Each structure stands twice: as C-alpha cells, then as structure tokens.
mmCIF file of C-alpha atoms in Angstrom:
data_model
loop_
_atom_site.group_PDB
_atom_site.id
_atom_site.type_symbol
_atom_site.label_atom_id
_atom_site.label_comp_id
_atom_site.label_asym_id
_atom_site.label_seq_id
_atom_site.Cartn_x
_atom_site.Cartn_y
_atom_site.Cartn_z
ATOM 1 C CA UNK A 211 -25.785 -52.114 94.275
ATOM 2 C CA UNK A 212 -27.835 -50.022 92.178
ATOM 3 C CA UNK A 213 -29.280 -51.617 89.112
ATOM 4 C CA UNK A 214 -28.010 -55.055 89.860
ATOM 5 C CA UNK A 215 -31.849 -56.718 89.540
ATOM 6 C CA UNK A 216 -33.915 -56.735 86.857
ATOM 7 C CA UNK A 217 -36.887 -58.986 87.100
ATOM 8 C CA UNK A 218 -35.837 -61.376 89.405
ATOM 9 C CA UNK A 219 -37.325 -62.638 92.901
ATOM 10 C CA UNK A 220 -35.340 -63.329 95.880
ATOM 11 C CA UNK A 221 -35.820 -66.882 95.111
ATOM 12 C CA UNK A 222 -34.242 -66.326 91.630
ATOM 13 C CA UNK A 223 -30.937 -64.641 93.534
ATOM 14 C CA UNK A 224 -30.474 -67.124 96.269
ATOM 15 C CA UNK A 225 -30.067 -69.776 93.908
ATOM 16 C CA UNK A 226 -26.454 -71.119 93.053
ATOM 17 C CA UNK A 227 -25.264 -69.916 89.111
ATOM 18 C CA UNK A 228 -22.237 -71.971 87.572
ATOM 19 C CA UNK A 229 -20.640 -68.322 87.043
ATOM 20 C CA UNK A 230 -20.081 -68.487 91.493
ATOM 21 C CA UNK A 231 -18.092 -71.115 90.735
ATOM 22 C CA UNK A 232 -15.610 -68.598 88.262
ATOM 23 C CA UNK A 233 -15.542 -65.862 90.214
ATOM 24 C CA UNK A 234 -14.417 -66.056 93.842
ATOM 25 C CA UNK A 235 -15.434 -62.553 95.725
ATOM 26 C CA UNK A 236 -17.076 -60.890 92.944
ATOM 27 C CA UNK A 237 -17.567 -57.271 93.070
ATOM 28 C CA UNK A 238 -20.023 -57.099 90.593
ATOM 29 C CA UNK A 239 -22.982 -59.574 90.832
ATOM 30 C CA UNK A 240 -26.357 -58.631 88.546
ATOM 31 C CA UNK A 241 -29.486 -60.675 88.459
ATOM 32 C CA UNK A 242 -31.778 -60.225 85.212
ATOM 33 C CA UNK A 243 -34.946 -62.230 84.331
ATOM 34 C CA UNK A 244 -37.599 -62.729 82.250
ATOM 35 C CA UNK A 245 -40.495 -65.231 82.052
ATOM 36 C CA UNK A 246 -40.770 -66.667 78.374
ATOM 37 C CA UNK A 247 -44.403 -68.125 77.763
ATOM 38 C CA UNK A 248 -42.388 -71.026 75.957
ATOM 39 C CA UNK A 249 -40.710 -74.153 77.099
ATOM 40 C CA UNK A 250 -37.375 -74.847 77.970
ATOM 41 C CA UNK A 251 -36.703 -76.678 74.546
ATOM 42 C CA UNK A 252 -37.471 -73.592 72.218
ATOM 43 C CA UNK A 253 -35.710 -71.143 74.369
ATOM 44 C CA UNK A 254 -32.970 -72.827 75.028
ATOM 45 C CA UNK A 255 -32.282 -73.310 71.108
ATOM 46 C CA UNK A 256 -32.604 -69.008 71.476
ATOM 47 C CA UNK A 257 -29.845 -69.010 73.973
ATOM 48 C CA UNK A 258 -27.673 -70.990 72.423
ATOM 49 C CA UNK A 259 -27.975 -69.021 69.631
ATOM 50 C CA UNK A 260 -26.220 -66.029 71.371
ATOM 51 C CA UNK A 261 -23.190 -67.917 69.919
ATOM 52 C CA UNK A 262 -23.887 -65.667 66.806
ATOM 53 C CA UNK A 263 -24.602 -62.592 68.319
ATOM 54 C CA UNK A 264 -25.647 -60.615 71.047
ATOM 55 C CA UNK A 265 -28.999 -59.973 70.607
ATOM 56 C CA UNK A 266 -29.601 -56.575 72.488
ATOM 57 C CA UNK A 267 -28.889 -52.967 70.727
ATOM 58 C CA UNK A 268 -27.262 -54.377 67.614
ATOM 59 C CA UNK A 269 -26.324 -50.822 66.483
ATOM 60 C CA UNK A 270 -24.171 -50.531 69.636
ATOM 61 C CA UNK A 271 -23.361 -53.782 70.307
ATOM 62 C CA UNK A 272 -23.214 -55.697 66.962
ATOM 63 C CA UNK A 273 -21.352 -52.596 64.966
ATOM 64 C CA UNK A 274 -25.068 -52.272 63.208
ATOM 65 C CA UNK A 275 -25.668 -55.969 62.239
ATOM 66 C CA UNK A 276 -28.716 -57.341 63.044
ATOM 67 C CA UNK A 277 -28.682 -60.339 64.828
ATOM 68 C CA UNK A 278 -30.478 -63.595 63.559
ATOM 69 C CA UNK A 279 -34.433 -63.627 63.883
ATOM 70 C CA UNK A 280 -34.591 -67.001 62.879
ATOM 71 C CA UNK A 281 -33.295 -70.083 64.341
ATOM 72 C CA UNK A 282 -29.900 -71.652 62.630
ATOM 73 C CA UNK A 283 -29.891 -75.107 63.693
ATOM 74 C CA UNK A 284 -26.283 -74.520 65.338
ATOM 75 C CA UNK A 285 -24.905 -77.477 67.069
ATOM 76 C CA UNK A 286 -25.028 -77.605 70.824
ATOM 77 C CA UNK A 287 -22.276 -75.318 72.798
ATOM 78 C CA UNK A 288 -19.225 -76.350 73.738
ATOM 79 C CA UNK A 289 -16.437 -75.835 76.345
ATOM 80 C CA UNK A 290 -13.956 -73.283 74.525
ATOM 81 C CA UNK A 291 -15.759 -71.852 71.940
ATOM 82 C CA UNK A 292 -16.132 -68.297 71.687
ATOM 83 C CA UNK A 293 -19.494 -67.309 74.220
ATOM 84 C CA UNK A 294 -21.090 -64.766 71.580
ATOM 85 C CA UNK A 295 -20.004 -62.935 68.278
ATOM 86 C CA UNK A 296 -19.944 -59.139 67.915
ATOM 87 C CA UNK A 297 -19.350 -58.158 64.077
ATOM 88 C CA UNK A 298 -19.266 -61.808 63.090
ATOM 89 C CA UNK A 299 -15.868 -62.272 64.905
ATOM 90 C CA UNK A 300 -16.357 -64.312 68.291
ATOM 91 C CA UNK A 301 -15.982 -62.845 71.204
ATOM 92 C CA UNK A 302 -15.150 -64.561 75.217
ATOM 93 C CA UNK A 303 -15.074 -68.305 76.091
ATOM 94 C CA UNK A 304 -17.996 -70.550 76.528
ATOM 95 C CA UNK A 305 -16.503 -71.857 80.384
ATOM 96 C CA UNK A 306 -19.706 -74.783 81.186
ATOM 97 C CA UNK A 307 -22.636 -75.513 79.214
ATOM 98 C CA UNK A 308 -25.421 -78.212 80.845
ATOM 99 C CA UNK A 309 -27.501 -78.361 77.397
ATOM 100 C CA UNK A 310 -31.089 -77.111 77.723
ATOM 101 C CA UNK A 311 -30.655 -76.056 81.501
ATOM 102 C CA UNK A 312 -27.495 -73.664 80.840
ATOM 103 C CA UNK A 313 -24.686 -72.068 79.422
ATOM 104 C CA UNK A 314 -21.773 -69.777 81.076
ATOM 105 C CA UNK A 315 -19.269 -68.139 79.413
ATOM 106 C CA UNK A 316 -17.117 -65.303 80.211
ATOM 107 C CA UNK A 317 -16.473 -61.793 78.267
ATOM 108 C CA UNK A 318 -14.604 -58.563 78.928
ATOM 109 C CA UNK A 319 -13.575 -60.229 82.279
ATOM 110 C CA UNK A 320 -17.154 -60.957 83.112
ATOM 111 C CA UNK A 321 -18.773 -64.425 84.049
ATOM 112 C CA UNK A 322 -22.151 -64.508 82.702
ATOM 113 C CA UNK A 323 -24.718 -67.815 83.352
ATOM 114 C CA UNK A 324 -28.090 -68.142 81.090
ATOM 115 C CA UNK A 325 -30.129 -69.916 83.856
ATOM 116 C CA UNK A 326 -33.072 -71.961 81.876
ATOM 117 C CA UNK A 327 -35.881 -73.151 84.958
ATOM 118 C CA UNK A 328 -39.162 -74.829 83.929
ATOM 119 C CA UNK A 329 -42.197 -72.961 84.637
ATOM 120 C CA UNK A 330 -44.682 -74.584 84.049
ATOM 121 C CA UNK A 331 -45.461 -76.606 80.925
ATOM 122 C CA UNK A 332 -45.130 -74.139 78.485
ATOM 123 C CA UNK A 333 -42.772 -71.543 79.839
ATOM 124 C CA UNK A 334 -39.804 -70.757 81.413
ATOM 125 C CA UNK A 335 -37.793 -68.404 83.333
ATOM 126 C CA UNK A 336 -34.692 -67.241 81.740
ATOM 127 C CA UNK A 337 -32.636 -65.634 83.900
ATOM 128 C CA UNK A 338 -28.790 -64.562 83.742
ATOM 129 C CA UNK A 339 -26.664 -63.798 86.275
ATOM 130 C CA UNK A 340 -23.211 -61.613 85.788
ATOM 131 C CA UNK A 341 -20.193 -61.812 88.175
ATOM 132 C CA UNK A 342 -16.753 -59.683 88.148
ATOM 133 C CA UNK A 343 -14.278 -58.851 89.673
ATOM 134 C CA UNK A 344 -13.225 -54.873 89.420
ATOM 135 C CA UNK A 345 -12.698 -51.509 91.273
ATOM 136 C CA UNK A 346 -16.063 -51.124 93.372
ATOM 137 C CA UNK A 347 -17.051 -47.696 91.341
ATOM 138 C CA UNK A 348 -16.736 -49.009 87.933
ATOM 139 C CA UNK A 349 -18.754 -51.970 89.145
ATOM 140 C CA UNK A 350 -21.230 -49.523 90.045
ATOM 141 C CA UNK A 351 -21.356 -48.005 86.104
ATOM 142 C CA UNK A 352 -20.786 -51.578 84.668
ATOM 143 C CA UNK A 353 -23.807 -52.637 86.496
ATOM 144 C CA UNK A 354 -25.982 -50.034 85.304
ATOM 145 C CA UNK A 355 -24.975 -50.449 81.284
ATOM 146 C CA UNK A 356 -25.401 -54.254 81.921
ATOM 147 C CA UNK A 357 -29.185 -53.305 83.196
ATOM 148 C CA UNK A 358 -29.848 -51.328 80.164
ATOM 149 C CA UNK A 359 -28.148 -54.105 77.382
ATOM 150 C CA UNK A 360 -29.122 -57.527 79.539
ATOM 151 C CA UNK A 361 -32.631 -56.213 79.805
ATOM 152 C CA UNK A 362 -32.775 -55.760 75.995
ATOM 153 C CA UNK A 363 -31.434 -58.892 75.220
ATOM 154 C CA UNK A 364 -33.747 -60.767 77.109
ATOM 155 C CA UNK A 365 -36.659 -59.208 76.161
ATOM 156 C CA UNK A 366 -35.664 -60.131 72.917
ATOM 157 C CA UNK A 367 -34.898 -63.680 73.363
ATOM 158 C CA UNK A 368 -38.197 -63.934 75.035
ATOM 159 C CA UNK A 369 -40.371 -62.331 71.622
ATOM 160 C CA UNK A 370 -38.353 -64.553 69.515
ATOM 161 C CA UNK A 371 -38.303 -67.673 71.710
ATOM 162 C CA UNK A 372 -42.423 -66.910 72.072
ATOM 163 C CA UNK A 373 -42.990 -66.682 68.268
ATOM 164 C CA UNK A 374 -40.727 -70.072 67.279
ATOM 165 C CA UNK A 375 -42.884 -73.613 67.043
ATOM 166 C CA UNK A 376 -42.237 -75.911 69.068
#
C-alpha cells in the first residue's frame, strides 16, 4: 500500500507487534521508524508521555495546544487508560503496555504499538506499527495522513528524547 513505510527495514516489518494480536485481517497495516541516539530508558519515559498528548502537528491534532517539551514524571501506563489526550480530554484505550519495551493502545478504531528495540548502548529504534480494519480505499487515504502525522510525531519524540539526560 502506498505510504505504509516510513523508515523501517524489512527486518523492522517482519517482526511480530502486540497490535497483530488486536486486529485479525487488518486492512490497514503501516510501519514508521526512527532511530533515537538515546537509550531505551529516556525514550521510553517520551513515549509514555504520549498519554498527554499527541506530539505531532499540535495545531491540527491538539486543537492548537502544544504538547509537553519537558518530561512530567507520569506514572507508568496502564491497561484501560485513555492511549493519548487531544485538547486535554483523553482519547482511545491503552490495550498492553510491557514497560520500557512497549505500549499499544487503540484510537479511532486503530491499533497502534510503540515498539522500543535497543540499538546499541545509547540508542534505540522506535518504531510504531498501525493496524485496522476498514474499506480498502479509505485505508489507502488513512495510510497516507498516518505517514504525514506518525512521521511528525516521531521525529519529535526522537529531538526531545535526544536532548533529555539520562
């Protein structure tokens, strides 16, 4: 499908996500990635942090509120709480968490899995896999908007995850 990788390798989308396990026959499947040049334990507390907000184009997707740049010493997720906040109200369903390794949750019919893999000693690939299940042309356009926001919210988990201390 067009648009359904974004810095991935074909090592990143053979792997299993806990979002296969949510969505049987999925008709729209999107790999994203990024490599963060810090370790699992900072960006994970980044990830988690998507509790608050979405962290993409806040202007679209957080009615113009500008999500956190700092780090708000939020417990870890849990199974039932809302997956992300869009206006300060919270948004989807956090389905598994595995804390510092990863975190699924589902919104507007979506399954969505944060995938945290060591790369080394002091980085890490983030990489986030989306799954639904929908009419095979509006997967199509979903998959393409998802490119455009995922890719923006990554790349700014990454700056912020690469700019917190240890």
């Amino acid at each position: 499908m067009f648009g359904d990788r974004w810095g991935v390798t074909d090592e990143d989308v053979a792997r299993s996500y806990p979002c296969d396990d949510f969505v049987a026959a999925p008709t729209l499947r999107a790999w994203r990635g990024v490599r963060v040049g810090a370790p699992t334990t900072v960006v994970w507390r980044w990830v988690a942090q998507v509790r608050l907000a979405p962290y993409a184009y806040d202007w679209i997707d957080n009615f113009g509120r500008t999500s956190p740049r700092e780090l708000l010493g939020l417990p870890e997720p849990r199974v039932g709480e809302p997956f992300t906040s869009v206006g300060g109200r919270g948004q989807g369903r956090i389905l598994s968490v595995d804390p510092g390794h990863q975190l699924t949750g589902t919104i507007m019919n979506a399954v969505l899995s944060y995938v945290l893999v060591p790369d080394g000693d002091e980085a890490t690939r983030l990489l986030l896999k989306v799954v639904m299940r929908t009419n095979p042309v509006v997967a199509l356009g979903l998959c393409v908007g998802d490119l455009v926001m995922a890719r923006r919210q990554l790349l700014n988990l990454k700056q912020l995850a690469e700019r917190t201390p240890e």
